[in-house]
């Protein structure tokens, strides 16, 4: 049987994109490097790092250690500093994976005239700088560009992403919660009040900073809620779900830390607007996600588990209906470093450059892993 | 300074109780053995096991392996079968740690005339056999004794426990959820409707049966919700919280499996009855738990984590108030094998025999552990 | 820049192989399915399973759950039984991932006339059936085919594998130990006596059987040695290292169980033949592995860790020299389900069908994972 | 039956010791606090901490959070600084749990005239300051006191400990390795050459410093060897085993990091002096450990696992004999924070003050934990 290469062909020709990653040595940045190394239409040209400038990427992340066959690949690349000016001059697309407050100061009209930017940080996710400044407790320096920024959740905002030069990649918790609740609000199946999102995340969500709370002995064999009523993804979730609902929503978001490396599970509770059957709710999910590559709906009675999405760009969603009390319990699972960060960023890049959205993201989750 | 032994003295004299554990080789049974081995007023006389009858306890649980000093202790004891008749003839108190459906058939008036019984299973927890039979999907054979059974949550039912000969030790999830929500309902601070309990448990809650879902590779590095809207602790929580509220409550209970050995964290959401300050709610908790040995209230802004209670009989409770949306988020943490099972059972035994409630339960949680 | 597809082209034309996996629902079988799903020149036609015949693969391994875009992929395939006859009629290559004793009875001349076979089990690894029968405590029923079987360690036996129709895929521990010690013995740098291999494995090495010792609560937060002096990979390691040494070797092999899903680390101790410098030993490793795709030598002072190979086909090797005592300590790390099982099997398949050895195996290890 | 308090009575009267812990907020220091809180004859008077001076102990280690019954216990104690002068004035015994190099400068004749000192650090473990300075790469400032220091391994040095005022508590790895090999060397059953100690430790051995390598995401799901041929416990093991052997020994010590909180397993390889049976070797172990409280010998064919000693002061030992190759494989397991640190320190204190060696250390290991 002849093999068909067509699926690898971009819609407007065979080419290679030059890519920069700034903040390449955090967990999300390194995951971007891993995914892009397997992407057939890109070449990573620029790796920027604050802490490891001047060092070989493969000495920091030894998973990128070169094989014995002479080719160094990304492992042999030397990190530059955090230099968006330099990166924008060499790259068709630059990913930023930086602490909040930096991207909004660094991204300029000039930068955007030279390169497209996908920001994995929080700076361009909220439309209102006042809300940003309240929750992030810092000045927002990029207000003028906010109107150009597009929220990069492909499943709800695909067309805007395609035409954008500045994409705000959603937060990991936000992606998981929004995907679970969007169809319910959009279809007016649930009340926009009293949404409760109880989310559980692996430790990689805390990043690679050497902090006491992230130590193995502090995070292993325990579970905790943290930043109760104060986590910064709250207004982001609220703004997006407000778009779905066509009006203001009110929600409680409680993140938890789980002793595992990767994964987010969001258990979401929403009050039904009157009697609703399982089938009716399923229809709402199918209407929104039926054609999506990266959202998988579970069968009735089956619920998502983070192990089934690990390492992949999938977000799995399942739900149950409490007809007696009038609530729906929707559960969603994703890999916080892939669909919750780097994978979604690549998905956005694919859209922005006319590539098949799946390119470089087709790996099946590994299990047990 | 002279040492004071008084704290070790029981109120009505110095003596030793003879104790039986039936179902001694499950995790809860073995934890009972561990706690009772350190209890100054008991002697374990009878270890009953279905799977390991005839074997030495220390060959099954090698933590009980005897030291080099000649004394075998419990490790050298040989397990009998599941024989409540025999145990009741030798013991002042018998603990049952068996799958549901067995205790209700085995406990009889005759047994109770000879020994006190503390049942760690579910058979005597619900006052209504019809509810039991619906949720547990099996006939309840001990209906006549139900009126004699007392729900063994010391913090809410102490006086009844003292005088009982048959105590139904609460479920692990139930203990955690009830302790978190009881004072709020009792003080009429929250609505009895729309209670949401999102609970997270370590894998030991699933017991020691060799089942696929409990394998390391299936439970490690993942998190899942399970038995959504169908977990059997739901009616137990509902009945007890109904007592607190003085009327029917409605609740959603969602258990989750976490990759850790021990611990339960319950994140509970309840709707406030009007404006309520943090201080007002704290007052309600203090009114109920101010004098309790095993409930610890966290400081404002600090929340329970299972690591801080591991191996101990403590249940830690903290909360936050969402004044804008009118909800309280209460978080409780306990060790499912101690306060959620064996420790609480010992606490009940202490009460039933006039001992200081803390005896044998004073160990400080070990950390990191 | 134009994109070059050449690296995807097999040496003798563009085609698709039909593949069978028998024993597809064990961990190694499922890992094969995952790797082959991403292999550009194969199509999995046959999934055989003893326990799950008649069920959809994606219902057993939900990581294979189909996406929303209509394509079911492997997740939608229905498992057949353990039927090598049927598989051999439809497939160019059949992988067997079965408990020992089955493959040697099922593989026949007839089967091999229709398909190539790669056996991930132990039945064809040892050249001497008497040794097999002693260590595996069962009759070997395929003695006549043993002379046709080739030991499938590509790095030491590549040319024989190319021409074989029956490959015995090496054991996971054996792969790790042999790769670490082979160059030292081949170059006569170390004594063939007193080889000590202290190996540490994740729990997936024990397979997916629901056994007490593999439960989360039995394997988490602990480490143990097991099958001391009696593990079945011992004679396999001995036979292969004997080939390297050109004579009999004597070795002690001690496997350990580590609370992690995947990975093997082998810490190997060998006595130096006289004074040997680090550089001299490095030369021996380079001579054997300099051109290898999947062996990565670490820098001086850096040692392998299983996290850096997880999910990949790499085996990392590093070493230190104790000049004072005259020993070399060589450390190797691999993923037991990839280079230790399914990945190595695909590597063998690539060789047997004239494909680039790296095809389908180029993924960079994911971290943290 | 009457209860017998005699076992709680110290040999020379009922009294309470005043205790100081300097370095109380590291893992070993906090474990000391936990064990001493349960010790019937001590009162912790002084908690010294460099990082947390002025803070309540229960705010740092929330496991010590006071219960609701009004008694604060250790949780309410406020930490002082690292002030051995002050502590020595108030305490009968001071435990030091500090980075190396501090104790040797701080402990003076004056201090020792006021209090007994048990140093959990490395400064007084080696008899030769030159060896210390080479391995620890720092000046040893307490050379004059070295002759007064006694190596605190009770099982091999009990009588000297009893009479000492300055005890060097052994290293965690050292304790595990020495206990496994001592009887073999003492009985001349094995050669003092070519000893190989392959040890595996949980992450708490690395302490509570916020360092990259100790992060959950860096240490979970992986295993590595580290400090190969250069770990500082090497000369300590060598010196002690030299005492057992009555002459110089040569050894290789390879520590490994395991993804678990607590525990050390040492797999030790030693060359037999001629033919030796299992029974003969067992006799050597029994001769040394037959009367020991905290060493447990496993049955033939059973080997230690760290889970069976977790939280306890036990060291379990088992072995196998490779008669063909002439090696013995001895395996030992302990809890690095208890028998490897704080528990052994309490055992030493008990000896130094004439108490029953077991006092405060009788807890059975908890499992699963």
mmCIF file of N, CA, C and O in Angstrom, chain A residues 296 307-314 362-367 369, chain C residues 31 34 62-64:
data_model
loop_
_atom_site.group_PDB
_atom_site.id
_atom_site.type_symbol
_atom_site.label_atom_id
_atom_site.label_comp_id
_atom_site.label_asym_id
_atom_site.label_seq_id
_atom_site.Cartn_x
_atom_site.Cartn_y
_atom_site.Cartn_z
ATOM 1 N N UNK A 296 -11.989 15.295 23.747
ATOM 2 C CA UNK A 296 -12.584 13.954 23.675
ATOM 3 C C UNK A 296 -13.662 13.841 24.745
ATOM 4 O O UNK A 296 -13.386 14.035 25.938
ATOM 5 N N UNK A 307 -4.270 10.570 33.702
ATOM 6 C CA UNK A 307 -3.335 9.621 33.075
ATOM 7 C C UNK A 307 -3.650 9.385 31.603
ATOM 8 O O UNK A 307 -2.773 9.027 30.831
ATOM 9 N N UNK A 308 -4.891 9.522 31.200
ATOM 10 C CA UNK A 308 -5.257 9.217 29.811
ATOM 11 C C UNK A 308 -4.933 10.352 28.842
ATOM 12 O O UNK A 308 -5.129 10.208 27.638
ATOM 13 N N UNK A 309 -4.482 11.478 29.368
ATOM 14 C CA UNK A 309 -4.113 12.596 28.490
ATOM 15 C C UNK A 309 -2.648 12.980 28.618
ATOM 16 O O UNK A 309 -2.176 13.860 27.897
ATOM 17 N N UNK A 310 -1.937 12.318 29.504
ATOM 18 C CA UNK A 310 -0.577 12.749 29.848
ATOM 19 C C UNK A 310 0.342 12.801 28.621
ATOM 20 O O UNK A 310 0.450 11.825 27.877
ATOM 21 N N UNK A 311 1.002 13.912 28.448
ATOM 22 C CA UNK A 311 1.925 14.081 27.338
ATOM 23 C C UNK A 311 1.254 14.480 26.038
ATOM 24 O O UNK A 311 1.943 14.718 25.038
ATOM 25 N N UNK A 312 -0.061 14.580 26.040
ATOM 26 C CA UNK A 312 -0.795 14.875 24.807
ATOM 27 C C UNK A 312 -1.519 16.216 24.894
ATOM 28 O O UNK A 312 -1.612 16.825 25.954
ATOM 29 N N UNK A 313 -2.056 16.626 23.771
ATOM 30 C CA UNK A 313 -2.798 17.890 23.715
ATOM 31 C C UNK A 313 -4.301 17.701 23.929
ATOM 32 O O UNK A 313 -5.084 18.621 23.738
ATOM 33 N N UNK A 314 -4.689 16.513 24.334
ATOM 34 C CA UNK A 314 -6.119 16.267 24.542
ATOM 35 C C UNK A 314 -6.645 16.929 25.822
ATOM 36 O O UNK A 314 -5.942 17.036 26.822
ATOM 37 N N UNK A 362 0.245 15.063 17.403
ATOM 38 C CA UNK A 362 -0.553 13.866 17.231
ATOM 39 C C UNK A 362 -0.170 12.701 18.141
ATOM 40 O O UNK A 362 -0.784 11.639 18.076
ATOM 41 N N UNK A 363 0.826 12.901 18.978
ATOM 42 C CA UNK A 363 1.257 11.788 19.830
ATOM 43 C C UNK A 363 0.116 11.314 20.727
ATOM 44 O O UNK A 363 -0.618 12.106 21.309
ATOM 45 N N UNK A 364 -0.005 10.018 20.820
ATOM 46 C CA UNK A 364 -0.957 9.400 21.742
ATOM 47 C C UNK A 364 -0.364 9.469 23.146
ATOM 48 O O UNK A 364 0.845 9.310 23.330
ATOM 49 N N UNK A 365 -1.186 9.724 24.153
ATOM 50 C CA UNK A 365 -0.650 9.750 25.523
ATOM 51 C C UNK A 365 0.049 8.434 25.860
ATOM 52 O O UNK A 365 -0.428 7.363 25.478
ATOM 53 N N UNK A 366 1.147 8.525 26.552
ATOM 54 C CA UNK A 366 1.856 7.322 26.996
ATOM 55 C C UNK A 366 1.279 6.857 28.327
ATOM 56 O O UNK A 366 0.947 7.678 29.182
ATOM 57 N N UNK A 367 1.164 5.537 28.490
ATOM 58 C CA UNK A 367 0.638 4.996 29.746
ATOM 59 C C UNK A 367 1.229 3.612 29.979
ATOM 60 O O UNK A 367 1.307 2.824 29.043
ATOM 61 N N UNK A 369 2.774 6.210 32.723
ATOM 62 C CA UNK A 369 3.829 7.190 32.496
ATOM 63 C C UNK A 369 3.762 8.258 33.581
ATOM 64 O O UNK A 369 2.783 8.379 34.274
ATOM 65 N N UNK C 31 2.252 -0.332 24.820
ATOM 66 C CA UNK C 31 3.314 0.613 24.440
ATOM 67 C C UNK C 31 3.699 0.397 22.974
ATOM 68 O O UNK C 31 3.958 1.354 22.233
ATOM 69 N N UNK C 34 1.162 2.151 20.971
ATOM 70 C CA UNK C 34 1.409 3.600 20.978
ATOM 71 C C UNK C 34 2.527 3.972 20.003
ATOM 72 O O UNK C 34 2.384 4.904 19.205
ATOM 73 N N UNK C 62 -7.654 3.960 27.712
ATOM 74 C CA UNK C 62 -8.411 5.152 27.320
ATOM 75 C C UNK C 62 -7.515 6.254 26.777
ATOM 76 O O UNK C 62 -8.018 7.252 26.254
ATOM 77 N N UNK C 63 -6.183 6.095 26.922
ATOM 78 C CA UNK C 63 -5.306 7.038 26.218
ATOM 79 C C UNK C 63 -5.532 6.952 24.707
ATOM 80 O O UNK C 63 -5.280 7.917 23.980
ATOM 81 N N UNK C 64 -6.024 5.818 24.227
ATOM 82 C CA UNK C 64 -6.305 5.644 22.796
ATOM 83 C C UNK C 64 -7.728 6.081 22.427
ATOM 84 O O UNK C 64 -8.154 5.881 21.302
#
